[in-house]
Structure formats: C-alpha cells, structure tokens
CSV table of C-alpha atoms and ligand atoms in Angstrom, one decimal:
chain,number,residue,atom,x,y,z
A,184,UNK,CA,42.2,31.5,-51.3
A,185,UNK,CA,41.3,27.5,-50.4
A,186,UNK,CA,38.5,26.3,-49.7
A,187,UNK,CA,39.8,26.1,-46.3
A,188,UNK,CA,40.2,29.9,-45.6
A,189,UNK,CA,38.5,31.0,-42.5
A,190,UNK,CA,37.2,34.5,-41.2
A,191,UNK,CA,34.1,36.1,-40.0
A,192,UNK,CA,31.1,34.0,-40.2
A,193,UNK,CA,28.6,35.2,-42.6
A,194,UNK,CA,24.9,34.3,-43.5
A,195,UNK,CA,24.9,32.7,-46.7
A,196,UNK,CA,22.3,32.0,-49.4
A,197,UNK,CA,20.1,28.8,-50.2
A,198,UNK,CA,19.6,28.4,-54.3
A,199,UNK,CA,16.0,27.4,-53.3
A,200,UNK,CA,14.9,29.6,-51.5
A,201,UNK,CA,17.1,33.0,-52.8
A,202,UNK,CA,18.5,34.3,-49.4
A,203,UNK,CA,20.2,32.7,-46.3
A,204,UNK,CA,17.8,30.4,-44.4
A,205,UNK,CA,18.2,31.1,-40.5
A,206,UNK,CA,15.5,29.9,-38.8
A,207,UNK,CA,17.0,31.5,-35.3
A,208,UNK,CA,17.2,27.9,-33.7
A,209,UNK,CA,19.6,29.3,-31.6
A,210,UNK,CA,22.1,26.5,-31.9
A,211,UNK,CA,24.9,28.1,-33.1
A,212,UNK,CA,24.6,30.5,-30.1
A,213,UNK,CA,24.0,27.5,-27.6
A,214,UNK,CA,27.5,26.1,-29.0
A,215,UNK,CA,29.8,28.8,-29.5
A,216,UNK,CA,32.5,28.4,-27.0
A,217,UNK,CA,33.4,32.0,-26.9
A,218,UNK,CA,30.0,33.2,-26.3
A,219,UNK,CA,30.7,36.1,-29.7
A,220,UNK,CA,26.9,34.9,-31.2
A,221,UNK,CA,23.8,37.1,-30.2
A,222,UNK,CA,21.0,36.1,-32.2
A,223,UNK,CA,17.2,36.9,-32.4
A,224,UNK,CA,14.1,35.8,-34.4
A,225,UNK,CA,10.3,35.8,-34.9
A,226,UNK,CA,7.5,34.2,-37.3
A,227,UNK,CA,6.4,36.5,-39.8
A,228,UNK,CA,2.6,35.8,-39.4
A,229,UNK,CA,1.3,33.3,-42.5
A,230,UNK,CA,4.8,31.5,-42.4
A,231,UNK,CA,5.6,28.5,-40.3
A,232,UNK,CA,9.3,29.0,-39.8
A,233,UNK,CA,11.0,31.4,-37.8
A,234,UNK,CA,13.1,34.4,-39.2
A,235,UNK,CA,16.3,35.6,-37.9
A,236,UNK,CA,15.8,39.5,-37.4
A,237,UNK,CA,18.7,40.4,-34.8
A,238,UNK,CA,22.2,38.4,-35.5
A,239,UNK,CA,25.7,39.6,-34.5
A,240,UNK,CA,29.1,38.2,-34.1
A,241,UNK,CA,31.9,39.1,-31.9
A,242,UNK,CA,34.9,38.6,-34.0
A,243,UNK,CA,37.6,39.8,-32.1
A,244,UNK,CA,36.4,36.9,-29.8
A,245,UNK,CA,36.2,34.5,-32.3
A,246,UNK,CA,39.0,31.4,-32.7
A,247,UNK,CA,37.5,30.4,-36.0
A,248,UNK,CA,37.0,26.9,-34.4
A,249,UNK,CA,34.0,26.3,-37.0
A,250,UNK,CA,31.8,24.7,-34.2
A,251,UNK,CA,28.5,27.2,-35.2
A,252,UNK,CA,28.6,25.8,-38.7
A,253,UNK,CA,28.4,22.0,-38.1
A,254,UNK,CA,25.5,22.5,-35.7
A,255,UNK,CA,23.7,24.7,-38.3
A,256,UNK,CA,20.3,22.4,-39.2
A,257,UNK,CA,20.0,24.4,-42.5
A,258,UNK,CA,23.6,25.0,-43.4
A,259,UNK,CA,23.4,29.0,-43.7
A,260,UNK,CA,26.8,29.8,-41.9
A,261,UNK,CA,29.7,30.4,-44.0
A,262,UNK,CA,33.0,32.1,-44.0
A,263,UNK,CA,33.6,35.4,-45.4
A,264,UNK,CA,35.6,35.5,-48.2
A,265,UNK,CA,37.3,38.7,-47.3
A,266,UNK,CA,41.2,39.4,-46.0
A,267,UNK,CA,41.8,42.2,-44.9
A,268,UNK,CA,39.5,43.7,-42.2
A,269,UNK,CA,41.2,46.2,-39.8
A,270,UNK,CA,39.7,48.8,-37.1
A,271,UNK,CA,41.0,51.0,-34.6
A,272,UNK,CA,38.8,49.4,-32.0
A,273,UNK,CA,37.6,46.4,-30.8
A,274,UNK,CA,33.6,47.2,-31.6
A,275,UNK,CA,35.1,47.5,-35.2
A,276,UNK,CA,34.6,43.8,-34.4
A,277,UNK,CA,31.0,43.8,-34.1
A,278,UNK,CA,29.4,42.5,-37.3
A,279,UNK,CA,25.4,42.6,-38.2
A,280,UNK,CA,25.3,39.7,-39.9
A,281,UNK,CA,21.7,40.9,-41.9
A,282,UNK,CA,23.0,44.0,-43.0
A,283,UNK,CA,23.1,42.6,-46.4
A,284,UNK,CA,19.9,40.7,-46.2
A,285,UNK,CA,17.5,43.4,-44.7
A,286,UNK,CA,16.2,44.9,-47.6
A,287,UNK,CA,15.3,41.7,-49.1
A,288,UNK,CA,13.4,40.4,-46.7
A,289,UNK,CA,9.8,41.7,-47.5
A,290,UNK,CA,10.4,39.8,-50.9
A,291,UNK,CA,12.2,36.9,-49.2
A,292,UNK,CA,8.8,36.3,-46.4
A,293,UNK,CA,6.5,36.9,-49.5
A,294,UNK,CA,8.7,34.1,-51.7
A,295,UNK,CA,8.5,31.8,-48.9
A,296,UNK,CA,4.8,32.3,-48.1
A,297,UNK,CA,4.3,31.2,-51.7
A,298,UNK,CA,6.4,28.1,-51.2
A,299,UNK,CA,5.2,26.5,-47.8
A,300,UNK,CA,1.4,26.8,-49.4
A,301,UNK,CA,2.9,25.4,-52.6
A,302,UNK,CA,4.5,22.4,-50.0
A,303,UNK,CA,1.2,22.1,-48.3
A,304,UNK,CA,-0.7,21.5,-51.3
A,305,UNK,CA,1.9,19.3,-52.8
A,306,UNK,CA,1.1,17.5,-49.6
A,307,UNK,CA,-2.5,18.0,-49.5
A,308,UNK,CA,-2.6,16.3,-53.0
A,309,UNK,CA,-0.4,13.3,-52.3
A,310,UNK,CA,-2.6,12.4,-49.3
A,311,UNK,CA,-5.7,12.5,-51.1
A,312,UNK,CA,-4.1,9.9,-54.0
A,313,UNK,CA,-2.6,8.2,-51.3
A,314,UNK,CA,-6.3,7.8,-49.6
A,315,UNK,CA,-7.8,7.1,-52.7
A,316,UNK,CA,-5.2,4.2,-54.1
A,317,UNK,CA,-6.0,2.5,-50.6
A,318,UNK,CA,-10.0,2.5,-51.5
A,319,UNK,CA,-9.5,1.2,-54.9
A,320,UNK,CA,-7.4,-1.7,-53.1
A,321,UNK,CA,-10.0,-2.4,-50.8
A,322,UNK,CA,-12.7,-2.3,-53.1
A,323,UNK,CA,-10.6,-4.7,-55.6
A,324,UNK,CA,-10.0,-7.0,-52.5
A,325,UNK,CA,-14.0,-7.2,-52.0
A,326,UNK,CA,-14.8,-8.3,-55.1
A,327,UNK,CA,-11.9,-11.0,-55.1
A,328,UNK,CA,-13.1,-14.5,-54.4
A,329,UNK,CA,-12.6,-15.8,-50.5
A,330,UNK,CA,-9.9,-18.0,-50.4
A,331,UNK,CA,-10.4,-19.2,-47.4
A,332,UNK,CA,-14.1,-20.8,-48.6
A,333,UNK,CA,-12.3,-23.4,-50.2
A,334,UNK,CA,-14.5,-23.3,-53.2
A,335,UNK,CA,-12.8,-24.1,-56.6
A,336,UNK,CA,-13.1,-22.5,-59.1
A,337,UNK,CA,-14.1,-24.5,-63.1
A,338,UNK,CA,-12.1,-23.5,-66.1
B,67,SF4,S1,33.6,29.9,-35.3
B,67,SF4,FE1,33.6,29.1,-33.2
B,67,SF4,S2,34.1,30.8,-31.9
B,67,SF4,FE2,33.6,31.7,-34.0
B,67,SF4,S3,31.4,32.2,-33.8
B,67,SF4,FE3,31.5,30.1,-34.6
B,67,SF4,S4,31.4,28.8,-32.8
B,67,SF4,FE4,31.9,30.9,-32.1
B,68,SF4,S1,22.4,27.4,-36.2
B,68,SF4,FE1,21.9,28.1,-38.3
B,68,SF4,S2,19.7,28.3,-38.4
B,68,SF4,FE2,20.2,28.1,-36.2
B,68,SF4,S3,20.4,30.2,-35.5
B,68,SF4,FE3,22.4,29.6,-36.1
B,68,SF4,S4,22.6,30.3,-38.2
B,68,SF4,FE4,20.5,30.3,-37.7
C-alpha cells in the first residue's frame, strides 16, 4: 500500500498530545464538496480548545478528492489504511469517526488540562523574565553617564 492510498477519512493521533486533535473548527465540513462531513463540538469546561464530540462521514458520497485534509489547521484527518470495506446498504457507508476515540477521552480532556496550564505557566514565567531583563536594562541605562552632557571623561 503507497503512501498514496486513499479511503475513508479517519481521525488520526498527535504524538503530543496522545489522541487525534479536532478542535471542531468546522472547516473540513465548510469545504467538502460533497457535503458527506457532519461534525459537532464543545469545550470541556477548564480547557480552552474545543472538542470534537459528534463526527461522521458519508462515504458512499465521498470522491476521495483530499480537500478536508489540506484545510485541517491541526492536521488530524488521515486515510484509513483499510481495503476491503463492503455492506449491503448505503448507511453501511456511515462512519463514526470517534468510535475509536470515545473511551479515551476522559483521560485525553484530563491530559490536556494538564498541558494548557503547563503552557500558561511556561508563559507566565517567560513574561515575568522578560519584564524583569527590561528593568535591569533600564536601571543599567540610569546609571550610565549622559552622553549627551558632553562631559569627558579623565583616564
Ligand atoms: S475527501 Fe473530499 S469528498 Fe471526501 S470527505 Fe474529504 S472533502 Fe469530502
Ligand atoms: S478541519 Fe480538522 S480540526 Fe477542523 S473540524 Fe475538521 S478534522 Fe476537526
């Protein structure tokens, strides 16, 4: 199979943070040109970015044309890797695109909970050395001699 292969589109995970990343911005639904993308979302209180909690995909309308993935901000779209799906009917078609992420995502809120307050005192910090390195530099500039005085200076 090349790297190439197309099929379904799938939901697929981001090494940092452990699990796919949609943040339900919608885009991919916006830009699908054979309207087979019905998506949902909501902010998990104590987080600041949205989570994805309703996402399905038409395939028997979908040409594969790979448009949902460019448009992805966070790159979580993929293809599946599978072959050889068949069904008897068209809603054999329908694919939940969380059915293999919903029992991770308790763990997945909690994980990422942990890492936007990590961010936001990694943050925090660097704006208080950033505020402080600006005093030191003003205070070394007050005590620096006034060029403009035109006083010189003895050896
Ligand atoms: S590959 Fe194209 S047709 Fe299929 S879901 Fe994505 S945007 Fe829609
Ligand atoms: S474009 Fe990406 S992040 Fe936005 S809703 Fe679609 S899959 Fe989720």
């Amino acid at each position: 199979m090349t790297e190439a292969y197309r099929n379904v589109i799938v939901l697929i995970e981001k090494e940092d943070i452990a699990s796919h990343d949609c943040i339900a911005c919608k885009a991919c639904e916006r830009v699908c040109p054979s309207f087979c993308i019905e998506l949902e979302g909501e902010r998990p209180g104590g987080l600041k970015r949205t989570r994805v909690t309703e996402f399905t995909v038409d395939f028997a309308l979908c040409s594969e044309c790979g448009l949902c993935l460019d448009v992805c901000p966070t790159d979580t779209l993929g293809y599946s890797r599978t072959y050889d799906e068949a069904g008897y009917k068209r809603s054999d078609f329908l694919y939940d695109l969380l059915d293999d992420w919903r029992d991770g995502e308790q763990d997945t809120v909690e994980r990422l909970r942990k890492l936007e307050a990590e961010k936001a005192e990694e943050k925090k910090r660097a704006t208080e050395a950033k505020k402080a390195a600006a005093a030191k530099k003003a205070a070394e500039a007050k005590t620096q001699p006034d060029a403009s005085s035109g006083e010189i200076e003895d050896d």
